[in-house]
Every structure is written in structure tokens, then in C-alpha cells.
XYZ file of N, CA and C in Angstrom:
525
model
N -175.239 -136.840 14.519
C -175.608 -136.040 15.637
C -174.633 -134.941 15.826
N -173.370 -135.234 15.589
C -172.341 -134.133 16.065
C -172.636 -132.917 15.022
N -173.079 -133.215 13.822
C -173.380 -132.204 13.002
C -174.639 -131.543 13.346
N -175.479 -132.075 13.863
C -176.830 -131.611 14.259
C -176.485 -130.534 15.695
N -175.651 -130.958 16.510
C -175.218 -130.257 17.658
C -174.332 -128.956 17.329
N -173.447 -129.131 16.184
C -172.506 -128.004 15.737
C -173.623 -127.012 14.979
N -174.497 -127.232 14.355
C -175.383 -126.497 13.621
C -176.506 -125.661 14.668
N -176.992 -126.457 15.793
C -177.759 -125.753 16.686
C -176.834 -124.862 17.607
N -175.818 -125.235 17.712
C -174.887 -124.455 18.715
C -174.516 -123.006 17.820
N -174.269 -123.159 16.515
C -173.895 -121.883 15.716
C -175.241 -121.185 15.448
N -176.447 -121.805 15.355
C -177.744 -121.114 15.369
C -177.861 -120.130 16.626
N -177.768 -120.895 17.821
C -177.998 -120.099 19.202
C -177.073 -119.126 19.332
N -175.684 -119.411 19.047
C -174.774 -118.299 18.949
C -175.092 -116.890 18.094
N -175.600 -117.348 16.924
C -175.967 -116.344 16.009
C -177.199 -115.565 16.636
N -178.188 -116.166 17.239
C -179.146 -115.399 17.639
C -178.967 -114.576 18.840
N -177.907 -115.174 19.823
C -177.699 -114.479 20.787
C -176.839 -113.082 20.366
N -175.738 -113.408 19.689
C -174.928 -112.253 19.184
C -175.959 -111.076 18.351
N -176.983 -111.518 17.550
C -178.061 -110.724 16.744
C -178.659 -109.895 17.868
N -179.047 -110.684 18.811
C -180.042 -109.865 19.946
C -179.278 -108.982 20.777
N -178.049 -109.215 21.120
C -177.051 -108.480 21.910
C -176.981 -107.431 21.333
N -176.357 -107.156 20.023
C -176.184 -105.952 19.180
C -177.397 -105.392 18.744
N -178.497 -105.976 18.693
C -179.736 -105.352 18.276
C -180.250 -104.536 19.755
N -180.058 -105.191 20.850
C -180.460 -104.548 22.041
C -179.414 -103.250 22.291
N -178.077 -103.487 22.024
C -177.042 -102.525 22.231
C -177.364 -101.283 21.446
N -177.620 -101.478 20.271
C -177.834 -100.262 19.319
C -179.191 -99.461 19.442
N -180.128 -100.241 20.273
C -181.409 -99.442 20.823
C -180.831 -98.094 21.384
N -179.876 -98.254 22.443
C -179.553 -97.444 23.267
C -178.185 -96.797 22.980
N -177.838 -96.935 21.670
C -176.686 -96.178 21.222
C -177.082 -94.659 20.815
N -176.366 -93.668 21.439
C -176.954 -92.346 21.532
C -176.615 -91.636 20.152
N -175.796 -91.997 19.306
C -175.184 -91.277 18.280
C -176.227 -91.223 17.144
N -176.527 -90.129 16.569
C -177.350 -89.686 15.294
C -176.343 -89.429 14.475
N -176.485 -90.224 13.267
C -175.469 -89.821 11.920
C -176.228 -88.815 11.152
N -177.296 -88.066 11.351
C -177.924 -87.297 10.394
C -177.023 -85.976 9.857
N -176.334 -85.384 10.704
C -175.471 -84.124 10.586
C -173.814 -84.616 10.373
N -173.612 -85.899 10.320
C -172.161 -86.337 10.253
C -171.497 -85.650 8.986
N -171.872 -85.503 7.915
C -171.311 -85.291 6.528
C -171.865 -83.734 5.983
N -172.574 -83.216 6.898
C -173.081 -81.971 6.542
C -172.245 -80.792 6.690
N -172.165 -79.780 5.754
C -170.961 -78.727 5.704
C -172.156 -77.389 5.920
N -171.816 -76.389 6.527
C -172.178 -75.060 6.614
C -171.823 -74.492 5.314
N -172.707 -73.979 4.242
C -172.348 -73.261 3.120
C -171.723 -71.817 3.515
N -170.714 -71.545 2.833
C -170.210 -70.046 3.069
C -170.801 -69.168 2.344
N -171.382 -69.230 1.264
C -172.193 -68.459 0.356
C -173.486 -68.022 0.851
N -173.940 -68.515 2.140
C -175.221 -68.081 2.738
C -175.140 -67.639 4.099
N -175.881 -66.540 4.081
C -175.708 -65.678 5.568
C -176.761 -66.295 6.405
N -176.050 -66.704 7.745
C -176.861 -67.439 8.822
C -176.566 -66.805 9.920
N -177.840 -67.027 10.826
C -177.820 -66.471 12.360
C -177.717 -67.302 13.136
N -177.303 -67.270 14.546
C -177.102 -68.276 15.381
C -178.319 -67.971 16.451
N -178.897 -68.920 16.971
C -179.809 -68.758 18.021
C -179.388 -67.671 19.155
N -180.136 -67.241 19.633
C -179.809 -66.204 20.995
C -179.958 -67.088 22.208
N -179.123 -66.596 23.098
C -179.531 -67.208 24.615
C -180.907 -66.713 24.950
N -181.850 -67.317 25.513
C -183.250 -67.072 26.015
C -183.386 -65.802 26.917
N -182.270 -65.423 27.663
C -182.311 -64.516 28.420
C -181.655 -63.090 27.805
N -181.441 -63.184 26.607
C -180.645 -61.988 25.890
C -181.746 -60.931 25.456
N -182.253 -60.260 26.393
C -183.361 -59.330 26.261
C -182.946 -58.088 25.264
N -181.792 -57.782 25.170
C -181.434 -56.549 24.448
C -181.757 -56.813 22.812
N -182.028 -57.828 22.475
C -182.133 -58.144 21.026
C -183.687 -58.145 20.662
N -184.358 -58.380 21.886
C -185.928 -58.447 21.611
C -186.529 -57.039 21.369
N -185.867 -55.949 21.803
C -186.480 -54.586 21.921
C -186.144 -53.676 20.634
N -185.036 -54.326 19.634
C -184.645 -53.428 18.702
C -185.451 -54.063 17.273
N -186.556 -54.670 17.470
C -187.181 -55.192 16.244
C -188.038 -53.972 15.629
N -187.868 -53.614 14.397
C -188.760 -52.539 13.990
C -189.460 -52.910 12.621
N -189.495 -54.382 12.166
C -190.233 -54.753 11.083
C -190.609 -56.281 11.607
N -191.548 -56.764 10.509
C -192.005 -58.178 10.703
C -190.822 -59.009 10.727
N -190.750 -59.868 12.031
C -189.474 -60.572 12.016
C -189.766 -61.779 13.099
N -188.764 -62.597 13.140
C -188.688 -63.618 14.233
C -187.241 -63.977 14.956
N -187.154 -64.074 16.006
C -185.817 -64.509 16.752
C -186.041 -65.610 17.288
N -185.030 -66.713 16.994
C -184.735 -67.869 17.617
C -183.838 -67.977 18.613
N -184.429 -68.688 19.778
C -183.660 -68.759 21.051
C -183.417 -70.258 21.247
N -181.981 -70.475 21.938
C -181.686 -71.747 22.559
C -182.369 -71.894 23.832
N -182.758 -73.122 24.111
C -183.737 -73.432 25.240
C -183.235 -74.700 26.142
N -182.905 -74.680 27.205
C -182.562 -75.633 28.155
C -181.486 -76.528 27.673
N -181.814 -77.256 26.577
C -180.563 -78.177 26.189
C -180.462 -78.090 24.636
N -179.250 -78.225 23.997
C -178.994 -78.079 22.613
C -180.125 -78.895 21.763
N -180.572 -78.472 20.735
C -181.663 -78.883 19.963
C -183.003 -78.534 20.325
N -183.033 -77.703 21.568
C -184.367 -77.273 21.937
C -184.533 -76.000 21.808
N -185.539 -75.307 21.353
C -185.682 -74.011 20.805
C -186.930 -73.487 21.338
N -186.970 -72.091 21.378
C -188.142 -71.328 21.571
C -188.106 -70.136 20.400
N -189.031 -69.250 20.211
C -189.058 -68.132 19.386
C -189.954 -66.987 19.471
N -189.596 -65.866 19.343
C -190.620 -64.621 19.508
C -190.880 -64.240 17.955
N -191.991 -63.831 17.909
C -192.496 -63.429 16.429
C -192.978 -62.143 16.537
N -192.764 -61.148 15.623
C -193.064 -59.896 15.530
C -194.017 -59.588 14.345
N -195.222 -59.225 14.556
C -196.019 -59.097 13.403
C -196.828 -57.672 13.720
N -197.291 -57.293 12.489
C -198.189 -56.138 12.452
C -199.476 -56.529 11.588
N -200.637 -56.011 11.747
C -201.789 -56.137 10.846
C -201.986 -57.467 10.331
N -202.475 -58.347 11.160
C -202.735 -59.735 10.775
C -204.077 -60.161 11.347
N -204.749 -60.989 10.602
C -205.987 -61.518 11.046
C -205.877 -62.674 11.978
N -206.919 -63.055 12.638
C -206.977 -64.119 13.833
C -206.266 -65.400 12.973
N -205.521 -66.204 13.538
C -205.041 -67.620 13.065
C -203.896 -67.896 13.841
N -203.234 -69.136 13.350
C -202.112 -69.530 14.105
C -200.856 -69.423 13.040
N -199.677 -69.493 13.724
C -198.431 -69.401 12.840
C -197.776 -70.840 13.414
N -196.854 -71.165 12.502
C -196.102 -72.312 12.930
C -194.806 -72.417 12.302
N -193.742 -73.166 12.395
C -192.637 -73.188 11.811
C -192.429 -74.269 10.777
N -191.912 -74.356 9.830
C -191.314 -75.319 9.191
C -189.564 -75.045 8.867
N -188.816 -76.099 9.196
C -187.629 -76.117 9.103
C -186.955 -77.112 8.289
N -185.893 -76.524 7.412
C -185.438 -77.431 6.554
C -183.761 -77.291 6.474
N -183.249 -78.465 6.564
C -181.833 -78.703 6.433
C -181.438 -77.786 4.941
N -180.579 -77.037 4.895
C -180.364 -76.133 3.834
C -179.688 -76.860 2.706
N -178.846 -77.744 2.722
C -177.917 -78.200 1.631
C -178.889 -79.186 0.904
N -179.639 -79.993 1.687
C -180.299 -81.024 1.003
C -181.939 -80.848 0.925
N -182.401 -79.720 1.468
C -183.792 -79.289 1.577
C -184.657 -80.251 2.345
N -184.027 -81.056 3.072
C -184.830 -81.984 4.020
C -185.758 -81.367 5.201
N -186.930 -81.664 5.174
C -187.699 -81.052 6.249
C -187.354 -81.765 7.660
N -187.246 -80.880 8.691
C -186.633 -81.682 9.743
C -187.926 -81.731 10.967
N -187.894 -82.662 11.540
C -188.853 -83.050 12.620
C -190.354 -82.504 12.255
N -190.771 -82.580 11.024
C -191.809 -81.974 10.522
C -193.131 -81.944 11.366
N -193.710 -83.150 11.864
C -194.988 -83.402 12.557
C -194.837 -82.711 14.022
N -193.805 -82.760 14.754
C -193.636 -82.092 15.938
C -193.470 -80.756 16.046
N -192.620 -80.327 14.919
C -192.310 -78.926 14.888
C -193.578 -78.192 14.383
N -194.346 -78.596 13.716
C -195.582 -78.043 13.165
C -196.389 -77.789 14.593
N -196.531 -78.862 15.272
C -197.483 -78.932 16.340
C -196.921 -77.992 17.520
N -195.723 -78.190 17.995
C -195.076 -77.731 19.164
C -194.805 -76.076 18.885
N -194.676 -75.683 17.608
C -194.411 -74.254 17.332
C -195.412 -73.480 17.349
N -196.659 -73.740 17.285
C -197.839 -73.014 17.145
C -197.992 -72.120 18.039
N -198.459 -70.953 17.643
C -198.757 -69.567 18.184
C -199.923 -69.164 17.694
N -201.065 -68.696 18.718
C -202.137 -68.056 18.373
C -201.917 -66.515 18.103
N -202.299 -66.029 16.929
C -201.909 -64.714 16.423
C -203.338 -63.762 16.339
N -203.012 -62.499 16.399
C -204.072 -61.554 15.856
C -203.638 -60.199 16.251
N -203.658 -59.293 15.120
C -203.131 -58.066 15.558
C -203.933 -56.938 14.361
N -204.863 -56.239 15.143
C -205.447 -55.327 14.206
C -205.014 -54.171 13.867
N -204.017 -53.660 14.445
C -203.235 -52.498 14.268
C -202.049 -52.683 13.420
N -201.623 -51.292 13.101
C -200.263 -51.441 12.197
C -199.070 -51.375 13.061
N -199.425 -51.537 14.304
C -198.170 -51.347 15.341
C -197.513 -52.718 15.461
N -196.425 -52.854 15.623
C -195.627 -54.382 15.726
C -195.906 -54.768 16.962
N -196.202 -56.202 16.908
C -196.600 -56.670 18.311
C -196.074 -57.928 18.489
N -195.465 -58.183 19.512
C -194.647 -59.359 19.933
C -195.615 -60.672 20.294
N -195.235 -61.965 19.895
C -195.915 -62.985 20.015
C -194.774 -63.959 20.532
N -195.187 -64.492 21.666
C -193.908 -65.461 22.305
C -194.362 -66.921 22.198
N -193.729 -67.721 21.906
C -193.950 -69.343 21.960
C -193.756 -69.577 23.408
N -195.074 -70.129 24.073
C -194.909 -70.242 25.569
C -194.200 -71.651 25.961
N -194.234 -72.819 24.897
C -193.628 -73.908 25.224
C -192.209 -73.937 24.404
N -191.631 -74.895 23.985
C -190.513 -75.153 23.074
C -190.653 -76.236 22.176
N -189.776 -76.425 21.236
C -189.886 -77.517 20.180
C -188.434 -77.870 20.059
N -188.591 -79.119 19.639
C -186.986 -79.825 19.327
C -186.856 -80.093 18.011
N -185.816 -80.038 17.528
C -185.000 -80.565 16.419
C -184.280 -81.666 16.727
N -184.830 -83.075 16.138
C -184.420 -84.346 16.554
C -183.320 -84.755 15.657
N -183.067 -84.051 14.509
C -182.047 -84.747 13.605
C -180.644 -84.187 14.015
N -179.682 -84.935 14.178
C -178.425 -84.524 14.591
C -178.037 -84.756 15.990
N -177.061 -84.220 16.440
C -176.800 -84.653 17.916
C -176.258 -83.262 18.493
N -175.817 -83.176 19.707
C -175.233 -81.936 20.394
C -173.981 -81.742 19.655
N -173.636 -80.496 19.272
C -172.381 -80.365 19.045
C -172.239 -80.454 17.400
N -172.993 -81.025 16.860
C -172.922 -81.173 15.124
C -173.951 -79.870 14.653
N -173.341 -78.887 14.274
C -174.070 -77.647 13.823
C -173.982 -77.911 12.409
N -175.443 -77.459 11.828
C -175.723 -77.305 10.383
C -176.469 -76.320 10.067
N -176.605 -75.786 8.784
C -177.420 -74.836 8.329
C -178.957 -75.294 8.136
N -179.792 -74.355 8.480
C -181.105 -74.589 8.585
C -181.902 -73.314 7.742
N -182.927 -73.521 6.808
C -183.967 -72.443 6.654
C -185.241 -72.580 7.494
N -185.629 -71.693 8.293
C -186.694 -71.612 8.928
C -187.581 -70.712 8.482
N -188.930 -71.378 8.178
C -190.017 -70.662 7.485
C -191.082 -70.345 8.608
N -191.840 -69.218 8.845
C -192.990 -68.829 9.629
C -194.101 -69.213 8.493
N -194.966 -69.900 8.968
C -196.394 -70.169 7.975
C -197.567 -69.724 9.004
N -198.215 -69.092 8.212
C -199.707 -68.603 8.925
C -200.987 -69.280 8.262
N -201.585 -70.020 9.166
C -202.831 -70.465 8.865
C -204.128 -69.480 9.436
N -204.885 -68.875 8.623
C -205.776 -68.190 9.094
C -207.095 -68.969 9.670
N -207.798 -68.283 10.650
C -208.924 -69.005 11.152
C -210.011 -69.019 10.067
N -209.894 -68.217 9.176
C -211.133 -68.118 8.174
C -210.955 -69.485 7.532
N -211.849 -70.098 7.103
C -211.672 -71.401 6.493
C -211.463 -71.197 4.907
N -211.964 -70.211 4.282
C -211.882 -70.035 2.951
C -210.429 -69.266 2.478
N -209.509 -68.963 3.639
C -208.532 -68.307 3.129
C -207.067 -69.512 3.266
N -206.298 -69.472 2.361
C -205.030 -70.289 2.331
C -204.094 -70.123 3.393
N -203.155 -71.084 3.564
C -201.882 -70.810 4.293
C -201.125 -70.073 3.493
N -200.304 -69.410 4.257
C -199.241 -68.400 3.561
C -197.951 -68.255 4.495
N -196.785 -68.282 3.548
C -195.609 -68.092 4.309
C -195.361 -66.553 4.502
N -194.807 -66.455 5.742
C -194.600 -64.882 6.217
C -193.150 -64.600 6.192
N -192.274 -65.310 6.678
C -190.963 -64.943 6.843
C -190.122 -66.145 6.703
N -188.919 -65.997 6.181
C -187.814 -67.132 6.054
C -186.520 -66.505 6.421
N -185.877 -67.176 7.601
C -184.585 -66.855 7.871
C -183.759 -68.081 8.026
N -182.251 -67.943 7.785
C -181.345 -69.166 8.000
C -180.797 -69.042 9.137
N -180.585 -70.081 10.046
C -180.039 -70.212 11.249
C -179.134 -71.674 11.246
N -178.055 -71.402 12.140
C -177.169 -72.656 12.343
C -177.854 -73.265 13.676
N -178.201 -74.645 13.412
C -178.889 -75.328 14.523
C -178.040 -76.523 14.853
N -178.620 -77.337 15.891
C -178.124 -78.718 16.231
C -179.179 -79.402 16.502
N -179.060 -80.882 16.548
C -180.294 -81.610 17.084
C -180.082 -81.962 18.528
N -181.161 -82.579 18.945
C -181.193 -82.999 20.453
C -180.851 -84.279 20.420
N -179.863 -84.556 21.393
C -179.245 -85.884 21.736
C -180.253 -86.860 22.376
N -180.707 -87.907 21.899
C -181.663 -88.605 22.355
C -181.215 -89.463 23.532
């Protein structure tokens, strides 16, 4: 009888301990993704601009994009400058630069979409109306990323193509 009570109490204590730590870790805010990542010295990176930094928006003379910090760390918007492009949608693909891991693939693809069309040779600015979030990493954990702008034409018979690639220092959004 004494052995059964001891076994039962051990099982109950183990279940309670496991339940407590499982519940506590669900709300543990730390993301270890960027913990060991280093920003390479041999690659040129840009930093996202503050959203209200208008001076950098007007000095664009070629096809390009500018990444902006938005509201909280890990949340971003971007402006895209294109000339002569058929009707379609652009979206971003973002990769951690040292391991080439794609970041928040589905949500960024969906949230970074902009409808574009420009029949002239003049450079036209397209602005992301909403924002997108990089979930990997935490506030203050900066790491290098490669950001690619992809174009999907509305014409069914035309393939998607990469338009622009730039490297940025980014951080993840703290959940």
C-alpha cells in the first residue's frame, strides 16, 4: 500500500510540474532565432528608415525600394519605385543572410503585396498601405537579411520574376 501511494504521489507531482512548466513556457516571450546570428562584415547592409523620413523618398532615380520601420520593432512597410511594368502584384521574400532561411514566408508574401502597373518610362512610386511583420527573433536582436522584390504578372502565361534585391539589418517582432 505504501509503495502504491508513493508511486501515485510521484506521478501526480510529475504531472503538476510538467503542466506548470508547459503553461509557463507558452507565455515565455523570448525567441532564440537570432541568438547566435552575426552580421557579416563583408556584406553591405542598409538600415530601415523611420517612416516619416521624407527626404529619402524623393532622391530615387532608378528602380528601387526603401524599407521603413513601422510602429514597433519587427514591423515594416516599404515604398517601391518602378518604371514600365505591366499590370500585376509585387511581394517580398526575406531571407536571413547567413543561413539563407526564409523568414515568415506565408505572412510576408501575403501582407507585402502591392498592385502595380506603370505604362510609362517615368519612375512611379508604389506604397504598401498596410504593414508586414518579421516574426523570427526579438526586439533588439538585429541580424542581416536579404530582401527580394518579386513580381507576379496578371497575365497567366507569364512567369513570376525577381525585380530587386537589397540587404537590410532587421529584427523580429516580440510576441
